[in-house]
mmCIF file of C-alpha atoms and ligand atoms in Angstrom:
data_model
loop_
_atom_site.group_PDB
_atom_site.id
_atom_site.type_symbol
_atom_site.label_atom_id
_atom_site.label_comp_id
_atom_site.label_asym_id
_atom_site.label_seq_id
_atom_site.Cartn_x
_atom_site.Cartn_y
_atom_site.Cartn_z
ATOM 1 C CA UNK Q 1 18.427 3.530 16.943
ATOM 2 C CA UNK Q 2 14.851 4.788 16.676
ATOM 3 C CA UNK Q 3 11.520 3.663 18.118
ATOM 4 C CA UNK Q 4 9.095 3.119 15.239
ATOM 5 C CA UNK Q 5 5.352 2.413 15.463
ATOM 6 C CA UNK Q 6 3.805 0.789 12.383
ATOM 7 C CA UNK Q 7 0.017 0.531 12.341
ATOM 8 C CA UNK Q 8 -1.158 -2.254 10.069
ATOM 9 C CA UNK Q 9 2.232 -3.825 10.720
ATOM 10 C CA UNK Q 10 0.940 -7.363 10.108
ATOM 11 C CA UNK Q 11 -0.310 -6.493 6.627
ATOM 12 C CA UNK Q 12 1.481 -6.975 3.314
ATOM 13 C CA UNK Q 13 3.298 -3.621 3.247
ATOM 14 C CA UNK Q 14 3.378 -3.187 7.037
ATOM 15 C CA UNK Q 15 5.218 -6.458 7.585
ATOM 16 C CA UNK Q 16 7.855 -5.612 4.959
ATOM 17 C CA UNK Q 17 8.324 -2.276 6.741
ATOM 18 C CA UNK Q 18 8.735 -4.062 10.090
ATOM 19 C CA UNK Q 19 11.502 -6.141 8.471
ATOM 20 C CA UNK Q 20 13.198 -3.042 7.090
ATOM 21 C CA UNK Q 21 13.279 -1.141 10.383
ATOM 22 C CA UNK Q 22 14.443 -4.238 12.294
ATOM 23 C CA UNK Q 23 17.242 -4.583 9.707
ATOM 24 C CA UNK Q 24 18.172 -0.924 10.365
ATOM 25 C CA UNK Q 25 18.593 -1.793 14.075
ATOM 26 C CA UNK Q 26 15.490 0.125 15.183
ATOM 27 C CA UNK Q 27 12.894 -0.936 17.754
ATOM 28 C CA UNK Q 28 9.615 -1.767 16.051
ATOM 29 C CA UNK Q 29 6.164 -1.532 17.643
ATOM 30 C CA UNK Q 30 3.703 -3.266 15.351
ATOM 31 C CA UNK Q 31 -0.053 -2.727 15.761
ATOM 32 C CA UNK Q 32 -2.733 -4.672 13.919
ATOM 33 C CA UNK Q 33 -6.221 -6.003 14.555
ATOM 34 C CA UNK Q 34 -5.941 -8.693 11.860
ATOM 35 C CA UNK Q 35 -8.985 -7.544 9.854
ATOM 36 C CA UNK Q 36 -6.890 -8.019 6.719
ATOM 37 C CA UNK Q 37 -3.403 -8.489 8.206
ATOM 38 C CA UNK Q 38 -2.196 -11.895 9.296
ATOM 39 C CA UNK Q 39 -0.063 -13.388 12.089
ATOM 40 C CA UNK Q 40 1.986 -15.380 9.534
ATOM 41 C CA UNK Q 41 3.389 -12.139 8.094
ATOM 42 C CA UNK Q 42 5.135 -11.332 11.381
ATOM 43 C CA UNK Q 43 5.640 -14.843 12.809
ATOM 44 C CA UNK Q 44 9.378 -14.687 12.017
ATOM 45 C CA UNK Q 45 9.727 -11.498 14.104
ATOM 46 C CA UNK Q 46 8.035 -12.828 17.226
ATOM 47 C CA UNK Q 47 10.600 -13.363 19.974
ATOM 48 C CA UNK Q 48 12.941 -10.717 18.523
ATOM 49 C CA UNK Q 49 13.819 -8.332 21.384
ATOM 50 C CA UNK Q 50 13.527 -5.358 19.049
ATOM 51 C CA UNK Q 51 10.009 -6.271 17.967
ATOM 52 C CA UNK Q 52 6.836 -5.800 19.973
ATOM 53 C CA UNK Q 53 3.413 -6.763 18.663
ATOM 54 C CA UNK Q 54 0.292 -5.070 20.021
ATOM 55 C CA UNK Q 55 -3.076 -6.420 18.860
ATOM 56 C CA UNK Q 56 -5.211 -3.285 18.667
ATOM 57 C CA UNK Q 57 -7.841 -1.424 16.647
ATOM 58 C CA UNK Q 58 -6.273 1.985 15.990
ATOM 59 C CA UNK Q 59 -9.618 3.702 15.501
ATOM 60 C CA UNK Q 60 -9.676 3.860 19.335
ATOM 61 C CA UNK Q 61 -7.473 6.037 21.554
ATOM 62 C CA UNK Q 62 -3.909 4.720 21.159
ATOM 63 C CA UNK Q 63 -1.688 4.458 24.220
ATOM 64 C CA UNK Q 64 1.994 3.580 23.915
ATOM 65 C CA UNK Q 65 4.168 3.857 27.005
ATOM 66 C CA UNK Q 66 7.546 4.173 25.270
ATOM 67 C CA UNK Q 67 8.966 7.199 23.458
ATOM 68 C CA UNK Q 68 8.363 7.128 19.711
ATOM 69 C CA UNK Q 69 10.470 8.715 16.978
ATOM 70 C CA UNK Q 70 8.406 7.659 13.957
ATOM 71 C CA UNK Q 71 4.787 6.646 13.398
ATOM 72 C CA UNK Q 72 3.833 5.069 10.063
ATOM 73 C CA UNK Q 73 0.070 4.751 9.652
ATOM 74 C CA UNK Q 74 -0.446 1.799 7.313
ATOM 75 C CA UNK Q 75 -3.552 0.243 8.869
ATOM 76 C CA UNK Q 76 -6.347 -0.047 6.287
ATOM 77 C CA UNK Q 77 -8.053 -2.590 4.087
ATOM 78 C CA UNK Q 78 -6.424 -2.017 0.692
ATOM 79 C CA UNK Q 79 -7.992 -4.377 -1.840
ATOM 80 C CA UNK Q 80 -11.220 -3.375 -3.630
ATOM 81 C CA UNK Q 81 -12.928 -6.577 -2.405
ATOM 82 C CA UNK Q 82 -12.031 -5.562 1.153
ATOM 83 C CA UNK Q 83 -13.611 -2.130 0.822
ATOM 84 C CA UNK Q 84 -16.830 -3.870 -0.199
ATOM 85 C CA UNK Q 85 -16.613 -6.250 2.755
ATOM 86 C CA UNK Q 86 -15.462 -3.688 5.363
ATOM 87 C CA UNK Q 87 -16.727 -0.291 4.146
ATOM 88 C CA UNK Q 88 -17.264 1.233 7.602
ATOM 89 C CA UNK Q 89 -13.943 -0.069 8.978
ATOM 90 C CA UNK Q 90 -12.189 1.334 5.895
ATOM 91 C CA UNK Q 91 -13.715 4.770 6.489
ATOM 92 C CA UNK Q 92 -12.991 4.610 10.223
ATOM 93 C CA UNK Q 93 -9.340 3.607 9.984
ATOM 94 C CA UNK Q 94 -8.601 6.309 7.401
ATOM 95 C CA UNK Q 95 -10.388 9.012 9.400
ATOM 96 C CA UNK Q 96 -10.572 8.153 13.128
ATOM 97 C CA UNK Q 97 -7.438 5.977 12.938
ATOM 98 C CA UNK Q 98 -5.443 8.740 11.246
ATOM 99 C CA UNK Q 99 -6.667 11.235 13.858
ATOM 100 C CA UNK Q 100 -5.607 8.964 16.738
ATOM 101 C CA UNK Q 101 -2.224 8.209 15.163
ATOM 102 C CA UNK Q 102 -1.620 11.937 14.569
ATOM 103 C CA UNK Q 103 -2.601 12.704 18.162
ATOM 104 C CA UNK Q 104 -0.035 10.157 19.305
ATOM 105 C CA UNK Q 105 2.608 11.694 17.006
ATOM 106 C CA UNK Q 106 1.894 15.120 18.517
ATOM 107 C CA UNK Q 107 2.101 13.770 22.094
ATOM 108 C CA UNK Q 108 5.371 11.920 21.394
ATOM 109 C CA UNK Q 109 6.864 14.614 19.150
ATOM 110 C CA UNK Q 110 7.283 11.877 16.540
ATOM 111 C CA UNK Q 111 7.519 12.187 12.756
ATOM 112 C CA UNK Q 112 4.288 10.911 11.186
ATOM 113 C CA UNK Q 113 3.926 9.242 7.789
ATOM 114 C CA UNK Q 114 0.523 8.515 6.259
ATOM 115 C CA UNK Q 115 0.180 5.706 3.722
ATOM 116 C CA UNK Q 116 -1.961 7.462 1.133
ATOM 117 C CA UNK Q 117 -2.714 6.139 -2.316
ATOM 118 C CA UNK Q 118 -3.014 6.740 -6.032
ATOM 119 C CA UNK Q 119 -6.761 6.273 -5.374
ATOM 120 C CA UNK Q 120 -6.838 9.938 -4.283
ATOM 121 C CA UNK Q 121 -6.645 10.647 -8.048
ATOM 122 C CA UNK Q 122 -9.749 8.479 -8.628
ATOM 123 C CA UNK Q 123 -10.415 7.747 -12.315
ATOM 124 C CA UNK Q 124 -7.810 10.289 -13.432
ATOM 125 C CA UNK Q 125 -8.352 12.827 -16.188
ATOM 126 C CA UNK Q 126 -4.658 13.616 -16.513
ATOM 127 C CA UNK Q 127 -1.903 11.143 -17.277
ATOM 128 C CA UNK Q 128 0.569 10.368 -15.781
ATOM 129 C CA UNK Q 129 -0.617 11.533 -12.370
ATOM 130 C CA UNK Q 130 1.372 14.320 -10.736
ATOM 131 C CA UNK Q 131 1.036 15.240 -7.072
ATOM 132 C CA UNK Q 132 -0.581 18.593 -7.899
ATOM 133 C CA UNK Q 133 -3.550 16.870 -9.614
ATOM 134 C CA UNK Q 134 -6.629 16.984 -7.338
ATOM 135 C CA UNK Q 135 -8.287 13.905 -8.745
ATOM 136 C CA UNK Q 136 -11.603 12.654 -10.073
ATOM 137 C CA UNK Q 137 -13.247 10.665 -7.273
ATOM 138 C CA UNK Q 138 -16.844 9.473 -6.972
ATOM 139 C CA UNK Q 139 -17.557 9.990 -3.264
ATOM 140 C CA UNK Q 140 -20.630 7.731 -3.226
ATOM 141 C CA UNK Q 141 -19.278 4.891 -5.385
ATOM 142 C CA UNK Q 142 -18.039 1.535 -4.061
ATOM 143 C CA UNK Q 143 -14.457 2.808 -3.918
ATOM 144 C CA UNK Q 144 -15.496 6.068 -2.235
ATOM 145 C CA UNK Q 145 -15.051 4.560 1.237
ATOM 146 C CA UNK Q 146 -11.345 4.070 0.596
ATOM 147 C CA UNK Q 147 -10.659 7.069 -1.621
ATOM 148 C CA UNK Q 148 -12.432 9.585 0.591
ATOM 149 C CA UNK Q 149 -10.963 8.133 3.799
ATOM 150 C CA UNK Q 150 -7.476 8.557 2.350
ATOM 151 C CA UNK Q 151 -8.254 12.056 1.089
ATOM 152 C CA UNK Q 152 -9.533 12.958 4.563
ATOM 153 C CA UNK Q 153 -6.368 11.381 6.026
ATOM 154 C CA UNK Q 154 -4.193 13.638 3.867
ATOM 155 C CA UNK Q 155 -6.208 16.728 4.875
ATOM 156 C CA UNK Q 156 -5.969 15.772 8.566
ATOM 157 C CA UNK Q 157 -2.233 15.180 8.228
ATOM 158 C CA UNK Q 158 -1.709 18.656 6.708
ATOM 159 C CA UNK Q 159 -3.884 20.198 9.438
ATOM 160 C CA UNK Q 160 -1.731 18.618 12.186
ATOM 161 C CA UNK Q 161 1.350 19.786 10.329
ATOM 162 C CA UNK Q 162 0.099 23.344 9.908
ATOM 163 C CA UNK Q 163 -1.674 23.878 13.220
ATOM 164 C CA UNK Q 164 0.238 21.609 15.611
ATOM 165 C CA UNK Q 165 3.630 21.691 13.871
ATOM 166 C CA UNK Q 166 3.769 17.902 13.656
ATOM 167 C CA UNK Q 167 6.511 16.779 11.260
ATOM 168 C CA UNK Q 168 4.545 14.852 8.635
ATOM 169 C CA UNK Q 169 4.998 12.923 5.383
ATOM 170 C CA UNK Q 170 2.328 12.040 2.806
ATOM 171 C CA UNK Q 171 3.147 9.014 0.695
ATOM 172 C CA UNK Q 172 0.935 8.218 -2.310
ATOM 173 C CA UNK Q 173 1.397 4.529 -3.017
ATOM 174 C CA UNK Q 174 0.691 3.184 -6.499
ATOM 175 C CA UNK Q 175 -0.123 -0.517 -7.121
ATOM 176 C CA UNK Q 176 2.455 -2.633 -5.315
ATOM 177 C CA UNK Q 177 2.985 -6.401 -5.315
ATOM 178 C CA UNK Q 178 5.332 -8.999 -3.910
ATOM 179 C CA UNK Q 179 5.733 -11.863 -1.457
ATOM 180 C CA UNK Q 180 3.177 -12.084 1.402
ATOM 181 C CA UNK Q 181 0.264 -10.671 -0.580
ATOM 182 C CA UNK Q 182 -2.716 -12.752 0.432
ATOM 183 C CA UNK Q 183 -3.398 -15.597 -1.977
ATOM 184 C CA UNK Q 184 -7.104 -14.602 -2.042
ATOM 185 C CA UNK Q 185 -6.401 -10.888 -1.894
ATOM 186 C CA UNK Q 186 -8.633 -10.215 -4.892
ATOM 187 C CA UNK Q 187 -6.250 -7.835 -6.616
ATOM 188 C CA UNK Q 188 -5.036 -8.501 -10.142
ATOM 189 C CA UNK Q 189 -1.550 -9.915 -9.532
ATOM 190 C CA UNK Q 190 -2.418 -12.370 -6.722
ATOM 191 C CA UNK Q 191 -5.532 -13.451 -8.622
ATOM 192 C CA UNK Q 192 -3.655 -14.100 -11.877
ATOM 193 C CA UNK Q 193 -0.794 -15.943 -10.134
ATOM 194 C CA UNK Q 194 -3.129 -18.091 -8.047
ATOM 195 C CA UNK Q 195 -5.318 -18.880 -11.063
ATOM 196 C CA UNK Q 196 -2.384 -19.828 -13.315
ATOM 197 C CA UNK Q 197 -0.780 -21.978 -10.609
ATOM 198 C CA UNK Q 198 -4.068 -23.846 -10.167
ATOM 199 C CA UNK Q 199 -4.626 -24.227 -13.911
ATOM 200 C CA UNK Q 200 -7.769 -22.097 -13.740
ATOM 201 C CA UNK Q 201 -8.770 -19.415 -16.262
ATOM 202 C CA UNK Q 202 -7.307 -15.971 -15.557
ATOM 203 C CA UNK Q 203 -10.125 -13.483 -14.895
ATOM 204 C CA UNK Q 204 -9.619 -10.198 -16.720
ATOM 205 C CA UNK Q 205 -12.243 -7.574 -15.810
ATOM 206 C CA UNK Q 206 -13.766 -5.559 -18.647
ATOM 207 C CA UNK Q 207 -11.881 -5.801 -21.948
ATOM 208 C CA UNK Q 208 -8.539 -5.611 -20.112
ATOM 209 C CA UNK Q 209 -7.525 -2.335 -21.773
ATOM 210 C CA UNK Q 210 -7.385 -0.505 -18.415
ATOM 211 C CA UNK Q 211 -3.829 0.148 -17.269
ATOM 212 C CA UNK Q 212 -1.860 0.020 -14.022
ATOM 213 C CA UNK Q 213 1.834 0.503 -13.261
ATOM 214 C CA UNK Q 214 3.010 -2.055 -10.733
ATOM 215 C CA UNK Q 215 5.855 -1.637 -8.266
ATOM 216 C CA UNK Q 216 7.796 -4.428 -6.543
ATOM 217 C CA UNK Q 217 7.555 -4.192 -2.754
ATOM 218 C CA UNK Q 218 11.321 -3.788 -2.116
ATOM 219 C CA UNK Q 219 11.389 -0.667 -4.294
ATOM 220 C CA UNK Q 220 8.399 0.758 -2.433
ATOM 221 C CA UNK Q 221 9.961 0.100 0.989
ATOM 222 C CA UNK Q 222 13.159 1.878 -0.101
ATOM 223 C CA UNK Q 223 11.085 4.875 -1.241
ATOM 224 C CA UNK Q 224 9.173 4.961 2.057
ATOM 225 C CA UNK Q 225 12.389 4.873 4.060
ATOM 226 C CA UNK Q 226 13.863 7.729 2.032
ATOM 227 C CA UNK Q 227 10.703 9.823 2.318
ATOM 228 C CA UNK Q 228 10.567 9.308 6.093
ATOM 229 C CA UNK Q 229 14.167 10.482 6.516
ATOM 230 C CA UNK Q 230 13.642 13.449 4.164
ATOM 231 C CA UNK Q 231 12.194 16.795 5.202
ATOM 232 C CA UNK Q 232 9.360 16.703 2.636
ATOM 233 C CA UNK Q 233 5.915 17.576 3.984
ATOM 234 C CA UNK Q 234 4.054 17.697 0.665
ATOM 235 C CA UNK Q 235 2.712 14.525 -1.010
ATOM 236 C CA UNK Q 236 5.124 12.288 -2.908
ATOM 237 C CA UNK Q 237 4.112 9.555 -5.390
ATOM 238 C CA UNK Q 238 5.997 6.302 -5.030
ATOM 239 C CA UNK Q 239 5.435 3.732 -7.755
ATOM 240 C CA UNK Q 240 6.922 2.122 -10.813
ATOM 241 C CA UNK Q 241 5.988 4.113 -13.958
ATOM 242 C CA UNK Q 242 6.191 1.034 -16.223
ATOM 243 C CA UNK Q 243 2.546 0.969 -17.386
ATOM 244 C CA UNK Q 244 0.767 -2.140 -18.701
ATOM 245 C CA UNK Q 245 -2.802 -3.103 -19.643
ATOM 246 C CA UNK Q 246 -4.513 -5.693 -17.446
ATOM 247 C CA UNK Q 247 -4.833 -8.046 -20.410
ATOM 248 C CA UNK Q 248 -1.095 -7.627 -21.021
ATOM 249 C CA UNK Q 249 -0.391 -8.345 -17.356
ATOM 250 C CA UNK Q 250 -2.576 -11.468 -17.402
ATOM 251 C CA UNK Q 251 -0.747 -12.708 -20.527
ATOM 252 C CA UNK Q 252 2.639 -12.012 -18.957
ATOM 253 C CA UNK Q 253 1.785 -13.945 -15.778
ATOM 254 C CA UNK Q 254 0.167 -16.771 -17.741
ATOM 255 C CA UNK Q 255 3.295 -17.139 -19.887
ATOM 256 C CA UNK Q 256 5.569 -17.191 -16.816
ATOM 257 C CA UNK Q 257 3.550 -19.945 -15.124
ATOM 258 C CA UNK Q 258 1.390 -21.907 -17.500
ATOM 259 C CA UNK Q 259 1.086 -20.766 -21.154
ATOM 260 C CA UNK Q 260 -1.851 -23.128 -21.713
ATOM 261 C CA UNK Q 261 -4.146 -21.305 -19.289
ATOM 262 C CA UNK Q 262 -7.261 -19.686 -20.672
ATOM 263 C CA UNK Q 263 -8.005 -15.984 -20.192
ATOM 264 C CA UNK Q 264 -11.665 -15.101 -19.617
ATOM 265 C CA UNK Q 265 -13.374 -11.705 -19.426
ATOM 266 C CA UNK Q 266 -15.655 -10.721 -16.546
ATOM 267 C CA UNK Q 267 -17.625 -7.590 -15.627
ATOM 268 C CA UNK Q 268 -15.598 -4.469 -14.884
ATOM 269 C CA UNK Q 269 -16.244 -3.273 -11.313
ATOM 270 C CA UNK Q 270 -17.829 0.209 -11.062
ATOM 271 C CA UNK Q 271 -15.511 3.230 -10.975
ATOM 272 C CA UNK Q 272 -12.512 1.075 -11.938
ATOM 273 C CA UNK Q 273 -9.851 3.610 -13.028
ATOM 274 C CA UNK Q 274 -9.142 3.338 -16.773
ATOM 275 C CA UNK Q 275 -5.522 4.451 -16.591
ATOM 276 C CA UNK Q 276 -2.933 4.837 -13.848
ATOM 277 C CA UNK Q 277 0.721 5.750 -13.946
ATOM 278 C CA UNK Q 278 2.724 7.766 -11.430
ATOM 279 C CA UNK Q 279 4.710 10.813 -12.399
ATOM 280 C CA UNK Q 280 7.714 10.137 -10.144
ATOM 281 C CA UNK Q 281 9.637 13.352 -10.837
ATOM 282 C CA UNK Q 282 9.276 14.480 -7.216
ATOM 283 C CA UNK Q 283 10.523 11.168 -5.800
ATOM 284 C CA UNK Q 284 13.412 11.226 -8.316
ATOM 285 C CA UNK Q 285 14.501 14.750 -7.484
ATOM 286 C CA UNK Q 286 13.713 15.027 -3.755
ATOM 287 C CA UNK Q 287 14.542 11.467 -2.667
ATOM 288 C CA UNK Q 288 16.894 10.434 -5.471
ATOM 289 C CA UNK Q 289 14.621 7.405 -5.749
ATOM 290 C CA UNK Q 290 13.464 5.345 -8.708
ATOM 291 C CA UNK Q 291 12.024 1.843 -9.073
ATOM 292 C CA UNK Q 292 14.787 -0.632 -9.907
ATOM 293 C CA UNK Q 293 13.111 -4.058 -10.041
ATOM 294 C CA UNK Q 294 11.643 -4.875 -13.441
ATOM 295 C CA UNK Q 295 8.338 -6.735 -13.740
ATOM 296 C CA UNK Q 296 9.816 -10.075 -14.814
ATOM 297 C CA UNK Q 297 12.175 -10.153 -11.819
ATOM 298 C CA UNK Q 298 9.502 -9.020 -9.369
ATOM 299 C CA UNK Q 299 6.900 -11.446 -10.706
ATOM 300 C CA UNK Q 300 9.384 -14.356 -10.551
ATOM 301 C CA UNK Q 301 10.031 -13.664 -6.860
ATOM 302 C CA UNK Q 302 6.317 -13.285 -6.140
ATOM 303 C CA UNK Q 303 5.400 -16.488 -7.989
ATOM 304 C CA UNK Q 304 8.097 -18.380 -6.048
ATOM 305 C CA UNK Q 305 6.624 -17.116 -2.770
ATOM 306 C CA UNK Q 306 3.071 -18.075 -3.813
ATOM 307 C CA UNK Q 307 4.259 -21.580 -4.754
ATOM 308 C CA UNK Q 308 5.933 -22.006 -1.363
ATOM 309 C CA UNK Q 309 2.820 -20.931 0.495
ATOM 310 C CA UNK Q 310 0.607 -23.182 -1.635
ATOM 311 C CA UNK Q 311 2.948 -26.109 -0.953
ATOM 312 C CA UNK Q 312 3.830 -26.487 -4.663
HETATM 313 N N1 UDP I 401 -8.507 -6.977 -12.330
HETATM 314 C C1 UDP I 401 -8.707 -7.959 -13.249
HETATM 315 N N2 UDP I 401 -8.837 -9.257 -12.825
HETATM 316 C C2 UDP I 401 -8.756 -9.603 -11.518
HETATM 317 C C3 UDP I 401 -8.538 -8.587 -10.571
HETATM 318 C C4 UDP I 401 -8.429 -7.282 -11.003
HETATM 319 O O1 UDP I 401 -8.762 -7.698 -14.460
HETATM 320 O O2 UDP I 401 -8.875 -10.817 -11.224
HETATM 321 C C5 UDP I 401 -8.366 -5.580 -12.786
HETATM 322 C C6 UDP I 401 -9.212 -4.546 -12.067
HETATM 323 O O3 UDP I 401 -10.482 -4.435 -12.655
HETATM 324 C C7 UDP I 401 -8.386 -3.292 -12.244
HETATM 325 C C8 UDP I 401 -6.955 -3.815 -12.289
HETATM 326 O O4 UDP I 401 -7.042 -5.204 -12.563
HETATM 327 O O5 UDP I 401 -8.664 -2.696 -13.489
HETATM 328 C C9 UDP I 401 -6.212 -3.629 -10.988
HETATM 329 O O6 UDP I 401 -7.037 -4.101 -9.973
HETATM 330 P P1 UDP I 401 -6.540 -4.290 -8.496
HETATM 331 O O7 UDP I 401 -7.672 -4.843 -7.712
HETATM 332 O O8 UDP I 401 -5.264 -5.058 -8.510
HETATM 333 O O9 UDP I 401 -6.163 -2.847 -7.965
HETATM 334 P P2 UDP I 401 -6.767 -1.367 -8.201
HETATM 335 O O10 UDP I 401 -5.684 -0.679 -8.895
HETATM 336 O O11 UDP I 401 -8.009 -1.428 -9.055
HETATM 337 O O12 UDP I 401 -7.043 -0.889 -6.842
#
């Protein structure tokens, strides 16, 4: 039975992690300031003796009285529309927040895991992306606030590992989807599902030829759990390598919900990566992990959850 602190624990991924550690019998300390997280995501855990919620902004000094075995730093805006809305908070939580969470890990002798991202590869020039690729990031573009904060977070994590001997993990998360994503999250899958359910045109940005490889949340959570319990200090990609164009994804979601919906094309946001697909060899070999949920199954579950929340 471990004591686990999850920053950003009321967010999409954070709340699924809270559920996982509670299911393992661990004690979960969940921190969130609700900038993009939401109380509904953790409402079902309130009152559970093994769950403690602390409303807090982790860019400030973090004090936790109890011993901690694991700290998972998941606090951060994570949708491109959020980086535009909260650019300074995004930079602060990736830099100052990571520093504070690492300081806490050092003080508690806890294992630390940073939620990094495929965005560290920027608009990648190699494909699929392997962990030893250094990336192609525009530091002053609209996405720079997220990408550079996460790159700083990785550098800070390695510095605490090398100079303070903190036991650390670096997880590079590729596009993930599933129940509890905000309806108005702004990312492709929630947008397309919400639009199709409301009989609105699906908005594909650019010509829709850009690709992503989308992972169902349960697969991601399993990968995170395995990485945490491993001894791996170097970065590990976790994602589903099944690549699809955004037009293809819009068509797939349209056909699952409402084949009569129109698809319209809108401006491509600046610095939008043209291709993205994880090379998961390291996760396969080190963690014996691979994504198991195919897109149809994952989308069906996500659509069902969106319908429930929209009262349909
Ligand atoms: N996208 C789109 N329509 C939308 C939302 C997003 O075509 O309504 C595109 C976006 O331009 C990008 C891809 O879908 O090429 C994935 O975007 P998302 O915001 O989900 O995540 P990203 O991988 O860009 O962070």
